[in-house]
Amino acid sequence: ETGVTQTPRHLVMGMTNKKSLKCEQHLGHNAMYWYKQSAKKPLELMFVYNFKEQTENNSVPSRFSPECPNSSHLFLHLHTLQPEDSALYLCASSQAPGLAGVFEQYFGPGTRLTVT
Amino acid sequence: GDSVTQMEGPVTLSEEAFLTINCTYTATGYPSLFWYVQYPGEGLQLLLKATKADDKGSNKGFEATYRKETTSFHLEKGSVQVSDSAVYFCALSSGTYKYIFGTGTRLKVLA
C-alpha cells in the first residue's frame, strides 16, 4: 500500500451504534488530520495529531473521539451520532510545519458515512 | 481569521476551452497557497502550490500565480480536457497545522 488509506470506504450506522474509522499513512509523515466534508461547505478540520500528540481540536462534539497510537495510524471512534453527522470523512497527513516551511497534505479517499 | 473565497460553480466548458477559477484570500502574514483537485469517489490531490509572492505553481498544464497585491491565486489552464472534470479547491496555510480550504468549484468539461 502506498499513500494514505482509509477503511471502510462506506459506512451506514444507526444513531445508537458505535463504529470506528481507520486511517493509515505510508509516507513517513509526522502529522495526521481528520476532516469532515459536507456538501456546499468548506472542509472542516476536526483534529490534528503531531507525533501522536493532539495539537488541534476544533470544538468537535464528544461523540467523535480520535485516537493516534503511532505516527502512521489514526482512528476516529464514533458513538451516538446524529443524522447531520452524515458526510465524507477525510484523513490526511503531512510533514509537520516548522522552520522548513509549510508542506502539502496528502489525503485518503475518505469514508462516506450515513447516519440513519 | 484567515479565509479563502472561490468562485461559485459549477463551471461548464467545452473541450479545449480556456479555464479560469478565481480564488482570493485573507490572511495575516505570508501564507502558502495551494490548489487541490478531487475526482469523483476520491480524496483531494495536490495540484500545485506557491509559497511566496510572485511564485507561479504549475502542473499538468494548470498554473496559478501568488499575487500579494490582489491577494489572489487564480487557477488557469489553456485547454481543458474531459478528464479535467472534477472539483477544485483553493487552500492556504500560514505555517500552523490549520489549512483553510475554499468551498470548491465543480468543473464539467463537455466533449
mmCIF file of N, CA and C in Angstrom, chain A:
data_model
loop_
_atom_site.group_PDB
_atom_site.id
_atom_site.type_symbol
_atom_site.label_atom_id
_atom_site.label_comp_id
_atom_site.label_asym_id
_atom_site.label_seq_id
_atom_site.Cartn_x
_atom_site.Cartn_y
_atom_site.Cartn_z
ATOM 1 N N GLU A 1 0.841 -1.203 0.000
ATOM 2 C CA GLU A 1 0.000 0.000 0.000
ATOM 3 C C GLU A 1 0.870 1.245 0.000
ATOM 4 N N THR A 2 0.429 2.226 -0.731
ATOM 5 C CA THR A 2 1.149 3.492 -0.752
ATOM 6 C C THR A 2 0.199 4.613 -0.423
ATOM 7 N N GLY A 3 0.765 5.767 -0.031
ATOM 8 C CA GLY A 3 -0.076 6.933 0.217
ATOM 9 C C GLY A 3 -0.861 6.803 1.509
ATOM 10 N N VAL A 4 -2.079 7.294 1.479
ATOM 11 C CA VAL A 4 -2.965 7.303 2.642
ATOM 12 C C VAL A 4 -4.174 6.424 2.340
ATOM 13 N N THR A 5 -4.413 5.446 3.197
ATOM 14 C CA THR A 5 -5.552 4.556 3.006
ATOM 15 C C THR A 5 -6.556 4.757 4.127
ATOM 16 N N GLN A 6 -7.831 4.545 3.807
ATOM 17 C CA GLN A 6 -8.899 4.675 4.793
ATOM 18 C C GLN A 6 -9.846 3.491 4.673
ATOM 19 N N THR A 7 -10.295 2.994 5.801
ATOM 20 C CA THR A 7 -11.298 1.938 5.834
ATOM 21 C C THR A 7 -12.297 2.214 6.947
ATOM 22 N N PRO A 8 -13.567 1.849 6.753
ATOM 23 C CA PRO A 8 -14.127 1.371 5.488
ATOM 24 C C PRO A 8 -14.328 2.526 4.523
ATOM 25 N N ARG A 9 -14.669 2.259 3.284
ATOM 26 C CA ARG A 9 -14.944 3.321 2.325
ATOM 27 C C ARG A 9 -16.372 3.828 2.483
ATOM 28 N N HIS A 10 -17.266 2.951 2.921
ATOM 29 C CA HIS A 10 -18.661 3.333 3.139
ATOM 30 C C HIS A 10 -19.116 2.745 4.465
ATOM 31 N N LEU A 11 -19.928 3.505 5.190
ATOM 32 C CA LEU A 11 -20.430 3.044 6.479
ATOM 33 C C LEU A 11 -21.819 3.610 6.707
ATOM 34 N N VAL A 12 -22.745 2.711 7.033
ATOM 35 C CA VAL A 12 -24.088 3.121 7.430
ATOM 36 C C VAL A 12 -24.272 2.695 8.869
ATOM 37 N N MET A 13 -24.676 3.607 9.719
ATOM 38 C CA MET A 13 -24.849 3.258 11.124
ATOM 39 C C MET A 13 -26.060 3.957 11.715
ATOM 40 N N GLY A 14 -26.652 3.298 12.683
ATOM 41 C CA GLY A 14 -27.759 3.890 13.404
ATOM 42 C C GLY A 14 -27.245 4.815 14.478
ATOM 43 N N MET A 15 -28.139 5.615 15.019
ATOM 44 C CA MET A 15 -27.729 6.629 15.988
ATOM 45 C C MET A 15 -27.232 6.036 17.293
ATOM 46 N N THR A 16 -27.567 4.785 17.552
ATOM 47 C CA THR A 16 -27.122 4.189 18.814
ATOM 48 C C THR A 16 -25.884 3.306 18.640
ATOM 49 N N ASN A 17 -25.396 3.173 17.424
ATOM 50 C CA ASN A 17 -24.244 2.303 17.166
ATOM 51 C C ASN A 17 -22.934 2.946 17.613
ATOM 52 N N LYS A 18 -21.931 2.088 17.724
ATOM 53 C CA LYS A 18 -20.544 2.534 17.908
ATOM 54 C C LYS A 18 -19.725 1.925 16.784
ATOM 55 N N LYS A 19 -18.972 2.771 16.084
ATOM 56 C CA LYS A 19 -18.131 2.300 14.992
ATOM 57 C C LYS A 19 -16.831 3.092 15.010
ATOM 58 N N SER A 20 -15.859 2.612 14.232
ATOM 59 C CA SER A 20 -14.584 3.322 14.138
ATOM 60 C C SER A 20 -14.136 3.426 12.692
ATOM 61 N N LEU A 21 -13.548 4.561 12.357
ATOM 62 C CA LEU A 21 -12.913 4.766 11.068
ATOM 63 C C LEU A 21 -11.402 4.647 11.261
ATOM 64 N N LYS A 22 -10.754 4.063 10.249
ATOM 65 C CA LYS A 22 -9.311 3.848 10.346
ATOM 66 C C LYS A 22 -8.597 4.545 9.203
ATOM 67 N N CYS A 23 -7.440 5.113 9.517
ATOM 68 C CA CYS A 23 -6.596 5.756 8.519
ATOM 69 C C CYS A 23 -5.164 5.293 8.730
ATOM 70 N N GLU A 24 -4.470 5.033 7.629
ATOM 71 C CA GLU A 24 -3.066 4.630 7.705
ATOM 72 C C GLU A 24 -2.287 5.361 6.624
ATOM 73 N N GLN A 25 -1.137 5.904 7.004
ATOM 74 C CA GLN A 25 -0.303 6.577 6.002
ATOM 75 C C GLN A 25 1.053 5.879 5.903
ATOM 76 N N HIS A 26 1.509 5.767 4.650
ATOM 77 C CA HIS A 26 2.747 5.046 4.344
ATOM 78 C C HIS A 26 3.792 6.013 3.798
ATOM 79 N N LEU A 27 3.732 7.276 4.236
ATOM 80 C CA LEU A 27 4.572 8.325 3.666
ATOM 81 C C LEU A 27 5.640 8.825 4.627
ATOM 82 N N GLY A 28 5.672 8.280 5.835
ATOM 83 C CA GLY A 28 6.666 8.727 6.808
ATOM 84 C C GLY A 28 6.401 10.106 7.372
ATOM 85 N N HIS A 29 5.156 10.558 7.304
ATOM 86 C CA HIS A 29 4.806 11.886 7.808
ATOM 87 C C HIS A 29 4.634 11.883 9.325
ATOM 88 N N ASN A 30 4.712 13.092 9.897
ATOM 89 C CA ASN A 30 4.591 13.220 11.349
ATOM 90 C C ASN A 30 3.223 13.714 11.790
ATOM 91 N N ALA A 31 2.496 14.358 10.897
ATOM 92 C CA ALA A 31 1.220 14.965 11.261
ATOM 93 C C ALA A 31 0.078 14.252 10.535
ATOM 94 N N MET A 32 -1.023 14.039 11.244
ATOM 95 C CA MET A 32 -2.214 13.419 10.659
ATOM 96 C C MET A 32 -3.447 14.217 11.055
ATOM 97 N N TYR A 33 -4.434 14.223 10.171
ATOM 98 C CA TYR A 33 -5.591 15.103 10.307
ATOM 99 C C TYR A 33 -6.881 14.344 10.004
ATOM 100 N N TRP A 34 -7.954 14.747 10.677
ATOM 101 C CA TRP A 34 -9.315 14.338 10.294
ATOM 102 C C TRP A 34 -10.071 15.577 9.830
ATOM 103 N N TYR A 35 -10.733 15.443 8.657
ATOM 104 C CA TYR A 35 -11.594 16.488 8.132
ATOM 105 C C TYR A 35 -12.992 15.911 7.912
ATOM 106 N N LYS A 36 -13.980 16.803 7.988
ATOM 107 C CA LYS A 36 -15.349 16.467 7.602
ATOM 108 C C LYS A 36 -15.673 17.257 6.342
ATOM 109 N N GLN A 37 -16.168 16.553 5.308
ATOM 110 C CA GLN A 37 -16.556 17.223 4.069
ATOM 111 C C GLN A 37 -18.056 17.038 3.854
ATOM 112 N N SER A 38 -18.781 18.153 3.923
ATOM 113 C CA SER A 38 -20.219 18.145 3.677
ATOM 114 C C SER A 38 -20.497 18.941 2.420
ATOM 115 N N ALA A 39 -21.610 18.637 1.776
ATOM 116 C CA ALA A 39 -21.955 19.305 0.522
ATOM 117 C C ALA A 39 -22.053 20.813 0.732
ATOM 118 N N LYS A 40 -21.450 21.554 -0.207
ATOM 119 C CA LYS A 40 -21.545 23.011 -0.253
ATOM 120 C C LYS A 40 -20.984 23.705 0.980
ATOM 121 N N LYS A 41 -20.078 23.046 1.688
ATOM 122 C CA LYS A 41 -19.401 23.650 2.834
ATOM 123 C C LYS A 41 -17.907 23.476 2.658
ATOM 124 N N PRO A 42 -17.117 24.396 3.191
ATOM 125 C CA PRO A 42 -15.665 24.179 3.166
ATOM 126 C C PRO A 42 -15.292 22.957 4.001
ATOM 127 N N LEU A 43 -14.145 22.388 3.690
ATOM 128 C CA LEU A 43 -13.657 21.294 4.533
ATOM 129 C C LEU A 43 -13.526 21.782 5.968
ATOM 130 N N GLU A 44 -14.009 20.969 6.894
ATOM 131 C CA GLU A 44 -13.933 21.331 8.305
ATOM 132 C C GLU A 44 -12.845 20.504 8.968
ATOM 133 N N LEU A 45 -11.815 21.176 9.464
ATOM 134 C CA LEU A 45 -10.767 20.479 10.203
ATOM 135 C C LEU A 45 -11.331 20.054 11.549
ATOM 136 N N MET A 46 -11.175 18.770 11.865
ATOM 137 C CA MET A 46 -11.698 18.257 13.135
ATOM 138 C C MET A 46 -10.580 18.102 14.158
ATOM 139 N N PHE A 47 -9.566 17.326 13.817
ATOM 140 C CA PHE A 47 -8.487 17.010 14.752
ATOM 141 C C PHE A 47 -7.155 16.989 14.014
ATOM 142 N N VAL A 48 -6.102 17.329 14.756
ATOM 143 C CA VAL A 48 -4.745 17.234 14.235
ATOM 144 C C VAL A 48 -3.878 16.539 15.268
ATOM 145 N N TYR A 49 -3.053 15.629 14.801
ATOM 146 C CA TYR A 49 -2.056 14.971 15.652
ATOM 147 C C TYR A 49 -0.671 15.190 15.059
ATOM 148 N N ASN A 50 0.269 15.523 15.924
ATOM 149 C CA ASN A 50 1.662 15.658 15.523
ATOM 150 C C ASN A 50 2.504 14.760 16.417
ATOM 151 N N PHE A 51 3.205 13.819 15.815
ATOM 152 C CA PHE A 51 3.982 12.864 16.605
ATOM 153 C C PHE A 51 3.112 12.243 17.705
ATOM 154 N N LYS A 52 1.933 11.842 17.334
ATOM 155 C CA LYS A 52 0.966 11.153 18.203
ATOM 156 C C LYS A 52 0.310 12.056 19.249
ATOM 157 N N GLU A 53 0.686 13.313 19.306
ATOM 158 C CA GLU A 53 0.085 14.214 20.277
ATOM 159 C C GLU A 53 -0.983 15.072 19.594
ATOM 160 N N GLN A 54 -2.135 15.197 20.228
ATOM 161 C CA GLN A 54 -3.202 16.005 19.641
ATOM 162 C C GLN A 54 -2.839 17.475 19.772
ATOM 163 N N THR A 55 -2.842 18.185 18.651
ATOM 164 C CA THR A 55 -2.493 19.597 18.671
ATOM 165 C C THR A 55 -3.678 20.498 18.352
ATOM 166 N N GLU A 56 -4.728 19.949 17.744
ATOM 167 C CA GLU A 56 -5.897 20.753 17.418
ATOM 168 C C GLU A 56 -7.156 19.931 17.680
ATOM 169 N N ASN A 57 -8.129 20.592 18.238
ATOM 170 C CA ASN A 57 -9.471 20.015 18.384
ATOM 171 C C ASN A 57 -10.425 21.173 18.149
ATOM 172 N N ASN A 58 -11.012 21.194 16.981
ATOM 173 C CA ASN A 58 -11.801 22.368 16.608
ATOM 174 C C ASN A 58 -13.243 22.267 17.101
ATOM 175 N N SER A 59 -13.387 22.236 18.424
ATOM 176 C CA SER A 59 -14.722 22.240 19.044
ATOM 177 C C SER A 59 -15.602 21.131 18.479
ATOM 178 N N VAL A 60 -15.010 19.969 18.335
ATOM 179 C CA VAL A 60 -15.761 18.828 17.796
ATOM 180 C C VAL A 60 -16.566 18.185 18.924
ATOM 181 N N PRO A 61 -17.822 17.830 18.657
ATOM 182 C CA PRO A 61 -18.628 17.187 19.705
ATOM 183 C C PRO A 61 -17.973 15.916 20.230
ATOM 184 N N SER A 62 -18.232 15.603 21.484
ATOM 185 C CA SER A 62 -17.575 14.465 22.132
ATOM 186 C C SER A 62 -18.016 13.123 21.567
ATOM 187 N N ARG A 63 -19.052 13.104 20.737
ATOM 188 C CA ARG A 63 -19.454 11.844 20.118
ATOM 189 C C ARG A 63 -18.435 11.394 19.062
ATOM 190 N N PHE A 64 -17.482 12.277 18.740
ATOM 191 C CA PHE A 64 -16.348 11.920 17.894
ATOM 192 C C PHE A 64 -15.109 11.854 18.784
ATOM 193 N N SER A 65 -14.419 10.724 18.780
ATOM 194 C CA SER A 65 -13.272 10.543 19.657
ATOM 195 C C SER A 65 -12.091 10.043 18.844
ATOM 196 N N PRO A 66 -11.034 10.844 18.688
ATOM 197 C CA PRO A 66 -9.889 10.408 17.895
ATOM 198 C C PRO A 66 -8.906 9.605 18.731
ATOM 199 N N GLU A 67 -8.103 8.813 18.014
ATOM 200 C CA GLU A 67 -7.032 8.054 18.666
ATOM 201 C C GLU A 67 -5.875 7.949 17.691
ATOM 202 N N CYS A 68 -4.662 8.191 18.172
ATOM 203 C CA CYS A 68 -3.482 8.119 17.312
ATOM 204 C C CYS A 68 -2.406 7.305 18.033
ATOM 205 N N PRO A 69 -2.393 5.989 17.843
ATOM 206 C CA PRO A 69 -1.450 5.141 18.572
ATOM 207 C C PRO A 69 -0.007 5.309 18.115
ATOM 208 N N ASN A 70 0.201 5.711 16.880
ATOM 209 C CA ASN A 70 1.554 5.970 16.363
ATOM 210 C C ASN A 70 1.441 6.917 15.179
ATOM 211 N N SER A 71 2.569 7.334 14.644
ATOM 212 C CA SER A 71 2.544 8.352 13.586
ATOM 213 C C SER A 71 1.939 7.858 12.280
ATOM 214 N N SER A 72 1.725 6.548 12.148
ATOM 215 C CA SER A 72 1.214 6.011 10.894
ATOM 216 C C SER A 72 -0.271 5.710 10.924
ATOM 217 N N HIS A 73 -0.869 5.663 12.094
ATOM 218 C CA HIS A 73 -2.259 5.249 12.221
ATOM 219 C C HIS A 73 -3.089 6.289 12.965
ATOM 220 N N LEU A 74 -4.302 6.452 12.483
ATOM 221 C CA LEU A 74 -5.237 7.396 13.090
ATOM 222 C C LEU A 74 -6.626 6.781 13.031
ATOM 223 N N PHE A 75 -7.337 6.880 14.154
ATOM 224 C CA PHE A 75 -8.693 6.346 14.226
ATOM 225 C C PHE A 75 -9.659 7.459 14.602
ATOM 226 N N LEU A 76 -10.904 7.276 14.197
ATOM 227 C CA LEU A 76 -11.974 8.158 14.645
ATOM 228 C C LEU A 76 -13.096 7.266 15.153
ATOM 229 N N HIS A 77 -13.289 7.281 16.463
ATOM 230 C CA HIS A 77 -14.331 6.456 17.085
ATOM 231 C C HIS A 77 -15.623 7.256 17.131
ATOM 232 N N LEU A 78 -16.698 6.591 16.738
ATOM 233 C CA LEU A 78 -17.993 7.248 16.591
ATOM 234 C C LEU A 78 -19.018 6.596 17.514
ATOM 235 N N HIS A 79 -19.801 7.407 18.217
ATOM 236 C CA HIS A 79 -20.879 6.841 19.033
ATOM 237 C C HIS A 79 -21.994 7.853 19.189
ATOM 238 N N THR A 80 -23.208 7.343 19.202
ATOM 239 C CA THR A 80 -24.444 8.137 19.319
ATOM 240 C C THR A 80 -24.428 9.332 18.382
ATOM 241 N N LEU A 81 -24.169 9.064 17.096
ATOM 242 C CA LEU A 81 -24.132 10.146 16.114
ATOM 243 C C LEU A 81 -25.535 10.612 15.762
ATOM 244 N N GLN A 82 -25.580 11.775 15.111
ATOM 245 C CA GLN A 82 -26.814 12.370 14.657
ATOM 246 C C GLN A 82 -26.866 12.324 13.126
ATOM 247 N N PRO A 83 -28.066 12.387 12.554
ATOM 248 C CA PRO A 83 -28.147 12.376 11.075
ATOM 249 C C PRO A 83 -27.323 13.479 10.417
ATOM 250 N N GLU A 84 -27.172 14.633 11.070
ATOM 251 C CA GLU A 84 -26.394 15.720 10.474
ATOM 252 C C GLU A 84 -24.892 15.433 10.451
ATOM 253 N N ASP A 85 -24.480 14.328 11.070
ATOM 254 C CA ASP A 85 -23.075 13.917 11.012
ATOM 255 C C ASP A 85 -22.761 13.142 9.736
ATOM 256 N N SER A 86 -23.791 12.834 8.959
ATOM 257 C CA SER A 86 -23.582 12.152 7.678
ATOM 258 C C SER A 86 -22.732 13.053 6.780
ATOM 259 N N ALA A 87 -21.629 12.500 6.262
ATOM 260 C CA ALA A 87 -20.690 13.297 5.474
ATOM 261 C C ALA A 87 -19.584 12.374 4.961
ATOM 262 N N LEU A 88 -18.661 12.945 4.235
ATOM 263 C CA LEU A 88 -17.439 12.245 3.842
ATOM 264 C C LEU A 88 -16.355 12.638 4.842
ATOM 265 N N TYR A 89 -15.747 11.663 5.480
ATOM 266 C CA TYR A 89 -14.693 11.929 6.452
ATOM 267 C C TYR A 89 -13.347 11.601 5.808
ATOM 268 N N LEU A 90 -12.518 12.616 5.734
ATOM 269 C CA LEU A 90 -11.235 12.506 5.066
ATOM 270 C C LEU A 90 -10.100 12.536 6.071
ATOM 271 N N CYS A 91 -9.151 11.669 5.847
ATOM 272 C CA CYS A 91 -7.920 11.653 6.621
ATOM 273 C C CYS A 91 -6.813 12.234 5.744
ATOM 274 N N ALA A 92 -5.886 12.934 6.341
ATOM 275 C CA ALA A 92 -4.752 13.486 5.607
ATOM 276 C C ALA A 92 -3.500 13.384 6.457
ATOM 277 N N SER A 93 -2.352 13.465 5.805
ATOM 278 C CA SER A 93 -1.087 13.502 6.525
ATOM 279 C C SER A 93 -0.159 14.509 5.854
ATOM 280 N N SER A 94 0.837 14.950 6.598
ATOM 281 C CA SER A 94 1.838 15.872 6.049
ATOM 282 C C SER A 94 3.081 15.825 6.926
ATOM 283 N N GLN A 95 4.155 16.374 6.404
ATOM 284 C CA GLN A 95 5.282 16.679 7.270
ATOM 285 C C GLN A 95 4.814 17.780 8.207
ATOM 286 N N ALA A 96 5.356 17.806 9.399
ATOM 287 C CA ALA A 96 4.945 18.830 10.348
ATOM 288 C C ALA A 96 5.465 20.189 9.887
ATOM 289 N N PRO A 97 4.616 21.240 9.898
ATOM 290 C CA PRO A 97 5.088 22.575 9.521
ATOM 291 C C PRO A 97 6.091 23.081 10.545
ATOM 292 N N GLY A 98 7.021 23.917 10.103
ATOM 293 C CA GLY A 98 8.028 24.445 11.014
ATOM 294 C C GLY A 98 8.951 25.380 10.282
ATOM 295 N N LEU A 99 10.192 25.406 10.709
ATOM 296 C CA LEU A 99 11.167 26.316 10.121
ATOM 297 C C LEU A 99 11.385 26.034 8.638
ATOM 298 N N ALA A 100 11.216 24.785 8.242
ATOM 299 C CA ALA A 100 11.430 24.421 6.843
ATOM 300 C C ALA A 100 10.264 24.842 5.964
ATOM 301 N N GLY A 101 9.191 25.346 6.574
ATOM 302 C CA GLY A 101 8.080 25.823 5.775
ATOM 303 C C GLY A 101 6.811 25.047 5.990
ATOM 304 N N VAL A 102 5.895 25.254 5.068
ATOM 305 C CA VAL A 102 4.596 24.576 5.129
ATOM 306 C C VAL A 102 4.581 23.498 4.051
ATOM 307 N N PHE A 103 4.093 22.333 4.406
ATOM 308 C CA PHE A 103 4.094 21.213 3.473
ATOM 309 C C PHE A 103 2.674 20.859 3.053
ATOM 310 N N GLU A 104 2.552 20.354 1.845
ATOM 311 C CA GLU A 104 1.231 19.979 1.357
ATOM 312 C C GLU A 104 0.724 18.759 2.107
ATOM 313 N N GLN A 105 -0.585 18.633 2.106
ATOM 314 C CA GLN A 105 -1.230 17.491 2.726
ATOM 315 C C GLN A 105 -1.518 16.427 1.678
ATOM 316 N N TYR A 106 -1.487 15.188 2.115
ATOM 317 C CA TYR A 106 -1.854 14.055 1.275
ATOM 318 C C TYR A 106 -3.115 13.437 1.875
ATOM 319 N N PHE A 107 -4.124 13.263 1.039
ATOM 320 C CA PHE A 107 -5.427 12.819 1.524
ATOM 321 C C PHE A 107 -5.697 11.365 1.155
ATOM 322 N N GLY A 108 -6.455 10.706 2.021
ATOM 323 C CA GLY A 108 -7.016 9.410 1.694
ATOM 324 C C GLY A 108 -8.294 9.576 0.880
ATOM 325 N N PRO A 109 -8.891 8.473 0.442
ATOM 326 C CA PRO A 109 -10.102 8.536 -0.390
ATOM 327 C C PRO A 109 -11.358 8.863 0.393
ATOM 328 N N GLY A 110 -11.286 8.772 1.720
ATOM 329 C CA GLY A 110 -12.442 9.132 2.537
ATOM 330 C C GLY A 110 -13.331 7.949 2.889
ATOM 331 N N THR A 111 -14.106 8.140 3.948
ATOM 332 C CA THR A 111 -15.167 7.206 4.332
ATOM 333 C C THR A 111 -16.487 7.954 4.213
ATOM 334 N N ARG A 112 -17.377 7.425 3.381
ATOM 335 C CA ARG A 112 -18.715 8.023 3.237
ATOM 336 C C ARG A 112 -19.585 7.478 4.353
ATOM 337 N N LEU A 113 -19.952 8.336 5.301
ATOM 338 C CA LEU A 113 -20.723 7.925 6.472
ATOM 339 C C LEU A 113 -22.171 8.379 6.340
ATOM 340 N N THR A 114 -23.075 7.450 6.569
ATOM 341 C CA THR A 114 -24.505 7.768 6.588
ATOM 342 C C THR A 114 -25.063 7.346 7.937
ATOM 343 N N VAL A 115 -25.663 8.285 8.642
ATOM 344 C CA VAL A 115 -26.258 8.013 9.945
ATOM 345 C C VAL A 115 -27.770 7.982 9.778
ATOM 346 N N THR A 116 -28.371 6.847 10.133
ATOM 347 C CA THR A 116 -29.817 6.695 9.925
ATOM 348 C C THR A 116 -30.572 6.785 11.247
#
